[in-house]
Amino acid sequence: MEQLMVNILIATGFLAGMGLLLSALLVIAEKSILNFGPCTIDINNSEKILKVKGGGSLLSILARESIFIPSACGGRGSCAYCKVIVKNGGGPVSPVEEPYLSDEERKRNTRLSCQVKVRNDISIEIPREYFSVRKYRGKLISKRPLTHDIFELRIELLEPREITFTAGQYIQLKSKEYKGRESVIRAYSMSSVPSDKNHVELIIRRVPDGICTTWIFDYLEEGQNVGLSGPYGEFKLQPTDSPILFIAGGSGMAPIWSMLRDMREKGIKRKAHYFFGALTQKDLFFLDELRQLERELPDFKFIPSLSREPENSNWTGERGIITDVVKKYIPDTSGYEAYLCGSPGMIDACIKALTSTGMPVEKIYYDKFA
Amino acid sequence: MEATATHGFAGLILIFVSAAFTDNVLLTRFLGMCSCLGVSKKVDTSIGLGAAVTFVTSVTTALNYLVYKFVLLPLDLDFLRFLTFIVIIAAFTQLVEMIIDRYSPSLYYALGIFLPLITVNCAILGISLFMVNKPYNFLEAFLFGAGGGFGWFLAITLIGGIREKINESMLPKGLEGPGITLIIIGIMSLAFIGFSGIIKV
């Protein structure tokens, strides 16, 4: 019995001792070996110059300086959101980055900022909007179902209290751990109006087995705190007078919903059509609100179309897939601008249909949900 | 073989060769599969990862030999070898990563990024664990580790070469990536069975 106790003590002591020794060694090594001294990061041709301590990844060092590059995987080199242009000082492209960079991106010196180490002076280019990206702490004040699988979340911002964004941009929401699923970061378009600076609204569809949406639907409750960052994204109304085609189904309505209400507030009088594709009547939402907008905006039409509605139902609107309906209403799309939001499959189908009816591809703006 | 073959210079070479060929850790024991499937798409990256594994295996097998012989056995802590070995391997790879990150950026880009990948490579732990079952001295243990690592290097480089060639031709959809790689590995391990009769250590 005593022998057993002694054995257990020796084993525990050995493990603890070894662990301590090795971690002490690693900490000392990190402090002494990985000290690259002070480095400067030159952003956008000296628009901003940061003096930092070298050693870490570009992504983490910029985050420490409150410049948040979008990143969903936390620096593991698997999401490829954190692309920036590194003009010099970035070192060679690592094999981790290679699969994510196209030939054109490589020519422009695009890199994954999580894989670039700051070990000397470095100069980079990032979209100016990243300067205004902030981290927010907010409180969920309402969570209501819009359809059987789509919810609207309304979040009140606590710290900082205000967000400045353009209709169509997105934020990144951080989920909390639950039942062994790790915390993840996912991007959602804001559906709120930019003038409502103290709140962020999101329209979210449940993804079967999705880590973040399962957390939102089953675990997140009203009154709880959430973490988010933003605004991100280039999806916004262009300052032209061309007539507009909005095409989005399901939760893809979020940015369009924000843009439409923003147009109403600002008194923008452009001609606009909104084509909304859904399966059946139970997938429709905001019908009354959109009919209301039709009356309030000078030249706006909302056209929902159902592709799987039973033949004999009471539905009197359009039927069939959305690209066919667009063709029926607007046979010639040259002169229009299109704004799409949805799955990659839906976007690709729409781009094909629109270009075949005369729309130049550079007039098509979209947000792809992977 | 008899004692004559396993001693002296010839014996040392024999240990290295048998660890690399007859006991090839990837092809006969199927260890280190995950990183092999992931990285063997190109010869370049295969060589990089293979070289990193060879280096780490050689050194950690020697380190683990010392710890096993002079700490674990005297303290009667033989049963802790799994934990001890994996922690030593992890710490060593971290340390090496830092050192080459600081002092040799070019080597870091060739090898360094693979080091975190091999921290948990089971081939490396496997070779250390096989080592304790053999009556080796320090030098022999080191060569056993080096041979085992070299065998893994050889196997993944060959697989990488075959995959580079094969990707040019058409494959059924279901066989792309890991599917065809596993078939390649299966055929190659059949070939490596041919070595098994040649040397016995």
JSON list of C-alpha atoms in Angstrom, two decimals, chain A residues 111-265:
[
{"chain": "A", "resi": 111, "resn": "ARG", "atom": "CA", "xyz": [-0.76, 37.45, -48.71]},
{"chain": "A", "resi": 112, "resn": "LEU", "atom": "CA", "xyz": [-2.64, 35.85, -45.84]},
{"chain": "A", "resi": 113, "resn": "SER", "atom": "CA", "xyz": [-1.87, 38.20, -42.96]},
{"chain": "A", "resi": 114, "resn": "CYS", "atom": "CA", "xyz": [-2.05, 35.35, -40.44]},
{"chain": "A", "resi": 115, "resn": "GLN", "atom": "CA", "xyz": [0.90, 33.64, -42.15]},
{"chain": "A", "resi": 116, "resn": "VAL", "atom": "CA", "xyz": [3.09, 36.73, -42.63]},
{"chain": "A", "resi": 117, "resn": "LYS", "atom": "CA", "xyz": [5.47, 37.26, -39.74]},
{"chain": "A", "resi": 118, "resn": "VAL", "atom": "CA", "xyz": [6.58, 40.71, -38.74]},
{"chain": "A", "resi": 119, "resn": "ARG", "atom": "CA", "xyz": [10.32, 40.32, -38.33]},
{"chain": "A", "resi": 120, "resn": "ASN", "atom": "CA", "xyz": [11.51, 43.52, -39.99]},
{"chain": "A", "resi": 121, "resn": "ASP", "atom": "CA", "xyz": [10.06, 46.75, -41.33]},
{"chain": "A", "resi": 122, "resn": "ILE", "atom": "CA", "xyz": [7.12, 45.96, -43.54]},
{"chain": "A", "resi": 123, "resn": "SER", "atom": "CA", "xyz": [4.79, 47.96, -45.76]},
{"chain": "A", "resi": 124, "resn": "ILE", "atom": "CA", "xyz": [1.25, 46.84, -46.51]},
{"chain": "A", "resi": 125, "resn": "GLU", "atom": "CA", "xyz": [-1.93, 48.00, -48.21]},
{"chain": "A", "resi": 126, "resn": "ILE", "atom": "CA", "xyz": [-5.37, 47.40, -46.73]},
{"chain": "A", "resi": 127, "resn": "PRO", "atom": "CA", "xyz": [-8.82, 48.71, -47.66]},
{"chain": "A", "resi": 128, "resn": "ARG", "atom": "CA", "xyz": [-9.37, 52.01, -45.84]},
{"chain": "A", "resi": 129, "resn": "GLU", "atom": "CA", "xyz": [-12.59, 50.74, -44.34]},
{"chain": "A", "resi": 130, "resn": "TYR", "atom": "CA", "xyz": [-10.58, 48.41, -42.08]},
{"chain": "A", "resi": 131, "resn": "PHE", "atom": "CA", "xyz": [-9.50, 51.49, -40.11]},
{"chain": "A", "resi": 132, "resn": "SER", "atom": "CA", "xyz": [-13.08, 51.94, -38.99]},
{"chain": "A", "resi": 133, "resn": "VAL", "atom": "CA", "xyz": [-13.58, 48.30, -38.01]},
{"chain": "A", "resi": 134, "resn": "ARG", "atom": "CA", "xyz": [-14.10, 48.02, -34.25]},
{"chain": "A", "resi": 135, "resn": "LYS", "atom": "CA", "xyz": [-14.75, 45.24, -31.80]},
{"chain": "A", "resi": 136, "resn": "TYR", "atom": "CA", "xyz": [-18.14, 45.54, -30.12]},
{"chain": "A", "resi": 137, "resn": "ARG", "atom": "CA", "xyz": [-19.80, 44.08, -27.05]},
{"chain": "A", "resi": 138, "resn": "GLY", "atom": "CA", "xyz": [-23.56, 44.02, -27.35]},
{"chain": "A", "resi": 139, "resn": "LYS", "atom": "CA", "xyz": [-26.69, 42.60, -25.74]},
{"chain": "A", "resi": 140, "resn": "LEU", "atom": "CA", "xyz": [-29.30, 40.57, -27.59]},
{"chain": "A", "resi": 141, "resn": "ILE", "atom": "CA", "xyz": [-32.56, 42.41, -26.97]},
{"chain": "A", "resi": 142, "resn": "SER", "atom": "CA", "xyz": [-34.84, 40.49, -29.28]},
{"chain": "A", "resi": 143, "resn": "LYS", "atom": "CA", "xyz": [-34.86, 37.24, -31.20]},
{"chain": "A", "resi": 144, "resn": "ARG", "atom": "CA", "xyz": [-37.99, 36.56, -33.22]},
{"chain": "A", "resi": 145, "resn": "PRO", "atom": "CA", "xyz": [-38.86, 33.97, -35.87]},
{"chain": "A", "resi": 146, "resn": "LEU", "atom": "CA", "xyz": [-39.58, 35.30, -39.37]},
{"chain": "A", "resi": 147, "resn": "THR", "atom": "CA", "xyz": [-40.22, 31.88, -40.92]},
{"chain": "A", "resi": 148, "resn": "HIS", "atom": "CA", "xyz": [-39.83, 28.29, -39.73]},
{"chain": "A", "resi": 149, "resn": "ASP", "atom": "CA", "xyz": [-36.02, 28.47, -40.18]},
{"chain": "A", "resi": 150, "resn": "ILE", "atom": "CA", "xyz": [-35.18, 32.18, -40.27]},
{"chain": "A", "resi": 151, "resn": "PHE", "atom": "CA", "xyz": [-34.77, 34.42, -37.23]},
{"chain": "A", "resi": 152, "resn": "GLU", "atom": "CA", "xyz": [-34.25, 38.13, -36.81]},
{"chain": "A", "resi": 153, "resn": "LEU", "atom": "CA", "xyz": [-31.83, 39.19, -34.08]},
{"chain": "A", "resi": 154, "resn": "ARG", "atom": "CA", "xyz": [-31.66, 42.70, -32.68]},
{"chain": "A", "resi": 155, "resn": "ILE", "atom": "CA", "xyz": [-28.54, 43.56, -30.74]},
{"chain": "A", "resi": 156, "resn": "GLU", "atom": "CA", "xyz": [-28.02, 46.68, -28.66]},
{"chain": "A", "resi": 157, "resn": "LEU", "atom": "CA", "xyz": [-24.43, 47.89, -28.70]},
{"chain": "A", "resi": 158, "resn": "LEU", "atom": "CA", "xyz": [-22.97, 48.41, -25.22]},
{"chain": "A", "resi": 159, "resn": "GLU", "atom": "CA", "xyz": [-19.27, 49.09, -25.76]},
{"chain": "A", "resi": 160, "resn": "PRO", "atom": "CA", "xyz": [-18.64, 51.07, -27.96]},
{"chain": "A", "resi": 161, "resn": "ARG", "atom": "CA", "xyz": [-22.22, 52.30, -28.24]},
{"chain": "A", "resi": 162, "resn": "GLU", "atom": "CA", "xyz": [-22.30, 53.30, -31.90]},
{"chain": "A", "resi": 163, "resn": "ILE", "atom": "CA", "xyz": [-21.46, 51.73, -35.24]},
{"chain": "A", "resi": 164, "resn": "THR", "atom": "CA", "xyz": [-21.04, 53.68, -38.49]},
{"chain": "A", "resi": 165, "resn": "PHE", "atom": "CA", "xyz": [-21.69, 51.64, -41.61]},
{"chain": "A", "resi": 166, "resn": "THR", "atom": "CA", "xyz": [-23.12, 51.68, -45.11]},
{"chain": "A", "resi": 167, "resn": "ALA", "atom": "CA", "xyz": [-26.23, 49.67, -45.95]},
{"chain": "A", "resi": 168, "resn": "GLY", "atom": "CA", "xyz": [-25.10, 46.28, -47.32]},
{"chain": "A", "resi": 169, "resn": "GLN", "atom": "CA", "xyz": [-22.05, 45.76, -45.11]},
{"chain": "A", "resi": 170, "resn": "TYR", "atom": "CA", "xyz": [-21.62, 42.84, -42.74]},
{"chain": "A", "resi": 171, "resn": "ILE", "atom": "CA", "xyz": [-20.35, 42.13, -39.25]},
{"chain": "A", "resi": 172, "resn": "GLN", "atom": "CA", "xyz": [-18.64, 39.09, -37.79]},
{"chain": "A", "resi": 173, "resn": "LEU", "atom": "CA", "xyz": [-20.39, 37.44, -34.88]},
{"chain": "A", "resi": 174, "resn": "LYS", "atom": "CA", "xyz": [-18.49, 35.32, -32.38]},
{"chain": "A", "resi": 175, "resn": "SER", "atom": "CA", "xyz": [-20.31, 32.27, -31.04]},
{"chain": "A", "resi": 176, "resn": "LYS", "atom": "CA", "xyz": [-19.73, 30.93, -27.54]},
{"chain": "A", "resi": 177, "resn": "GLU", "atom": "CA", "xyz": [-18.68, 27.37, -26.77]},
{"chain": "A", "resi": 178, "resn": "TYR", "atom": "CA", "xyz": [-21.42, 24.83, -26.19]},
{"chain": "A", "resi": 179, "resn": "LYS", "atom": "CA", "xyz": [-21.54, 21.05, -25.84]},
{"chain": "A", "resi": 180, "resn": "GLY", "atom": "CA", "xyz": [-17.98, 20.58, -27.00]},
{"chain": "A", "resi": 181, "resn": "ARG", "atom": "CA", "xyz": [-18.35, 22.78, -30.07]},
{"chain": "A", "resi": 182, "resn": "GLU", "atom": "CA", "xyz": [-15.66, 25.44, -30.21]},
{"chain": "A", "resi": 183, "resn": "SER", "atom": "CA", "xyz": [-16.19, 29.17, -30.42]},
{"chain": "A", "resi": 184, "resn": "VAL", "atom": "CA", "xyz": [-16.29, 30.28, -34.07]},
{"chain": "A", "resi": 185, "resn": "ILE", "atom": "CA", "xyz": [-16.60, 33.55, -35.98]},
{"chain": "A", "resi": 186, "resn": "ARG", "atom": "CA", "xyz": [-19.17, 33.88, -38.77]},
{"chain": "A", "resi": 187, "resn": "ALA", "atom": "CA", "xyz": [-20.10, 36.75, -41.07]},
{"chain": "A", "resi": 188, "resn": "TYR", "atom": "CA", "xyz": [-23.69, 38.06, -41.24]},
{"chain": "A", "resi": 189, "resn": "SER", "atom": "CA", "xyz": [-25.04, 41.01, -43.21]},
{"chain": "A", "resi": 190, "resn": "MET", "atom": "CA", "xyz": [-26.62, 43.79, -41.20]},
{"chain": "A", "resi": 191, "resn": "SER", "atom": "CA", "xyz": [-30.30, 44.28, -41.94]},
{"chain": "A", "resi": 192, "resn": "SER", "atom": "CA", "xyz": [-30.65, 47.38, -39.77]},
{"chain": "A", "resi": 193, "resn": "VAL", "atom": "CA", "xyz": [-30.67, 50.93, -41.11]},
{"chain": "A", "resi": 194, "resn": "PRO", "atom": "CA", "xyz": [-27.36, 52.83, -40.83]},
{"chain": "A", "resi": 195, "resn": "SER", "atom": "CA", "xyz": [-29.07, 55.70, -38.99]},
{"chain": "A", "resi": 196, "resn": "ASP", "atom": "CA", "xyz": [-29.89, 53.34, -36.10]},
{"chain": "A", "resi": 197, "resn": "LYS", "atom": "CA", "xyz": [-26.31, 53.52, -34.84]},
{"chain": "A", "resi": 198, "resn": "ASN", "atom": "CA", "xyz": [-26.93, 51.96, -31.45]},
{"chain": "A", "resi": 199, "resn": "HIS", "atom": "CA", "xyz": [-28.36, 48.70, -32.81]},
{"chain": "A", "resi": 200, "resn": "VAL", "atom": "CA", "xyz": [-27.39, 45.92, -35.18]},
{"chain": "A", "resi": 201, "resn": "GLU", "atom": "CA", "xyz": [-30.04, 43.69, -36.74]},
{"chain": "A", "resi": 202, "resn": "LEU", "atom": "CA", "xyz": [-29.31, 40.38, -38.41]},
{"chain": "A", "resi": 203, "resn": "ILE", "atom": "CA", "xyz": [-31.45, 37.97, -40.42]},
{"chain": "A", "resi": 204, "resn": "ILE", "atom": "CA", "xyz": [-30.13, 34.46, -39.98]},
{"chain": "A", "resi": 205, "resn": "ARG", "atom": "CA", "xyz": [-31.21, 31.17, -41.51]},
{"chain": "A", "resi": 206, "resn": "ARG", "atom": "CA", "xyz": [-30.58, 27.98, -39.61]},
{"chain": "A", "resi": 207, "resn": "VAL", "atom": "CA", "xyz": [-27.88, 25.84, -41.24]},
{"chain": "A", "resi": 208, "resn": "PRO", "atom": "CA", "xyz": [-28.39, 22.15, -40.38]},
{"chain": "A", "resi": 209, "resn": "ASP", "atom": "CA", "xyz": [-25.51, 21.22, -38.01]},
{"chain": "A", "resi": 210, "resn": "GLY", "atom": "CA", "xyz": [-23.97, 24.68, -38.42]},
{"chain": "A", "resi": 211, "resn": "ILE", "atom": "CA", "xyz": [-21.81, 25.47, -35.40]},
{"chain": "A", "resi": 212, "resn": "CYS", "atom": "CA", "xyz": [-22.76, 29.13, -35.18]},
{"chain": "A", "resi": 213, "resn": "THR", "atom": "CA", "xyz": [-26.41, 29.00, -36.23]},
{"chain": "A", "resi": 214, "resn": "THR", "atom": "CA", "xyz": [-27.13, 26.08, -33.87]},
{"chain": "A", "resi": 215, "resn": "TRP", "atom": "CA", "xyz": [-25.67, 28.23, -31.10]},
{"chain": "A", "resi": 216, "resn": "ILE", "atom": "CA", "xyz": [-27.86, 31.18, -32.14]},
{"chain": "A", "resi": 217, "resn": "PHE", "atom": "CA", "xyz": [-31.05, 29.13, -32.44]},
{"chain": "A", "resi": 218, "resn": "ASP", "atom": "CA", "xyz": [-30.70, 26.77, -29.48]},
{"chain": "A", "resi": 219, "resn": "TYR", "atom": "CA", "xyz": [-28.40, 28.44, -26.95]},
{"chain": "A", "resi": 220, "resn": "LEU", "atom": "CA", "xyz": [-28.44, 32.21, -27.37]},
{"chain": "A", "resi": 221, "resn": "GLU", "atom": "CA", "xyz": [-31.20, 33.86, -25.35]},
{"chain": "A", "resi": 222, "resn": "GLU", "atom": "CA", "xyz": [-32.52, 37.38, -25.09]},
{"chain": "A", "resi": 223, "resn": "GLY", "atom": "CA", "xyz": [-30.58, 39.40, -22.55]},
{"chain": "A", "resi": 224, "resn": "GLN", "atom": "CA", "xyz": [-27.27, 37.63, -23.16]},
{"chain": "A", "resi": 225, "resn": "ASN", "atom": "CA", "xyz": [-24.11, 39.44, -24.20]},
{"chain": "A", "resi": 226, "resn": "VAL", "atom": "CA", "xyz": [-22.54, 38.84, -27.60]},
{"chain": "A", "resi": 227, "resn": "GLY", "atom": "CA", "xyz": [-19.23, 39.82, -29.21]},
{"chain": "A", "resi": 228, "resn": "LEU", "atom": "CA", "xyz": [-18.98, 41.10, -32.76]},
{"chain": "A", "resi": 229, "resn": "SER", "atom": "CA", "xyz": [-16.72, 43.14, -35.02]},
{"chain": "A", "resi": 230, "resn": "GLY", "atom": "CA", "xyz": [-17.32, 45.24, -38.11]},
{"chain": "A", "resi": 231, "resn": "PRO", "atom": "CA", "xyz": [-18.33, 46.77, -40.38]},
{"chain": "A", "resi": 232, "resn": "TYR", "atom": "CA", "xyz": [-16.79, 44.85, -43.27]},
{"chain": "A", "resi": 233, "resn": "GLY", "atom": "CA", "xyz": [-17.51, 44.48, -46.97]},
{"chain": "A", "resi": 234, "resn": "GLU", "atom": "CA", "xyz": [-17.77, 46.34, -50.25]},
{"chain": "A", "resi": 235, "resn": "PHE", "atom": "CA", "xyz": [-21.37, 45.38, -50.96]},
{"chain": "A", "resi": 236, "resn": "LYS", "atom": "CA", "xyz": [-23.18, 48.73, -51.13]},
{"chain": "A", "resi": 237, "resn": "LEU", "atom": "CA", "xyz": [-25.28, 50.83, -53.48]},
{"chain": "A", "resi": 238, "resn": "GLN", "atom": "CA", "xyz": [-23.17, 52.52, -56.14]},
{"chain": "A", "resi": 239, "resn": "PRO", "atom": "CA", "xyz": [-23.61, 56.30, -56.47]},
{"chain": "A", "resi": 240, "resn": "THR", "atom": "CA", "xyz": [-25.25, 56.22, -59.91]},
{"chain": "A", "resi": 241, "resn": "ASP", "atom": "CA", "xyz": [-28.76, 56.80, -61.25]},
{"chain": "A", "resi": 242, "resn": "SER", "atom": "CA", "xyz": [-29.14, 53.45, -63.03]},
{"chain": "A", "resi": 243, "resn": "PRO", "atom": "CA", "xyz": [-32.27, 51.44, -62.25]},
{"chain": "A", "resi": 244, "resn": "ILE", "atom": "CA", "xyz": [-31.65, 48.68, -59.73]},
{"chain": "A", "resi": 245, "resn": "LEU", "atom": "CA", "xyz": [-32.33, 44.94, -59.69]},
{"chain": "A", "resi": 246, "resn": "PHE", "atom": "CA", "xyz": [-32.17, 43.34, -56.25]},
{"chain": "A", "resi": 247, "resn": "ILE", "atom": "CA", "xyz": [-32.18, 39.55, -56.29]},
{"chain": "A", "resi": 248, "resn": "ALA", "atom": "CA", "xyz": [-32.03, 37.63, -53.00]},
{"chain": "A", "resi": 249, "resn": "GLY", "atom": "CA", "xyz": [-33.87, 34.82, -51.30]},
{"chain": "A", "resi": 250, "resn": "GLY", "atom": "CA", "xyz": [-34.10, 33.64, -47.68]},
{"chain": "A", "resi": 251, "resn": "SER", "atom": "CA", "xyz": [-31.73, 35.31, -45.26]},
{"chain": "A", "resi": 252, "resn": "GLY", "atom": "CA", "xyz": [-30.08, 36.98, -48.28]},
{"chain": "A", "resi": 253, "resn": "MET", "atom": "CA", "xyz": [-32.75, 39.61, -47.77]},
{"chain": "A", "resi": 254, "resn": "ALA", "atom": "CA", "xyz": [-30.70, 41.16, -44.91]},
{"chain": "A", "resi": 255, "resn": "PRO", "atom": "CA", "xyz": [-28.49, 43.62, -46.85]},
{"chain": "A", "resi": 256, "resn": "ILE", "atom": "CA", "xyz": [-31.29, 44.43, -49.31]},
{"chain": "A", "resi": 257, "resn": "TRP", "atom": "CA", "xyz": [-33.69, 45.13, -46.45]},
{"chain": "A", "resi": 258, "resn": "SER", "atom": "CA", "xyz": [-31.13, 47.57, -45.07]},
{"chain": "A", "resi": 259, "resn": "MET", "atom": "CA", "xyz": [-30.52, 49.22, -48.47]},
{"chain": "A", "resi": 260, "resn": "LEU", "atom": "CA", "xyz": [-34.24, 49.66, -49.22]},
{"chain": "A", "resi": 261, "resn": "ARG", "atom": "CA", "xyz": [-35.01, 51.30, -45.91]},
{"chain": "A", "resi": 262, "resn": "ASP", "atom": "CA", "xyz": [-31.87, 53.43, -46.27]},
{"chain": "A", "resi": 263, "resn": "MET", "atom": "CA", "xyz": [-33.17, 54.58, -49.70]},
{"chain": "A", "resi": 264, "resn": "ARG", "atom": "CA", "xyz": [-36.48, 55.53, -48.11]},
{"chain": "A", "resi": 265, "resn": "GLU", "atom": "CA", "xyz": [-34.77, 57.51, -45.35]}
]
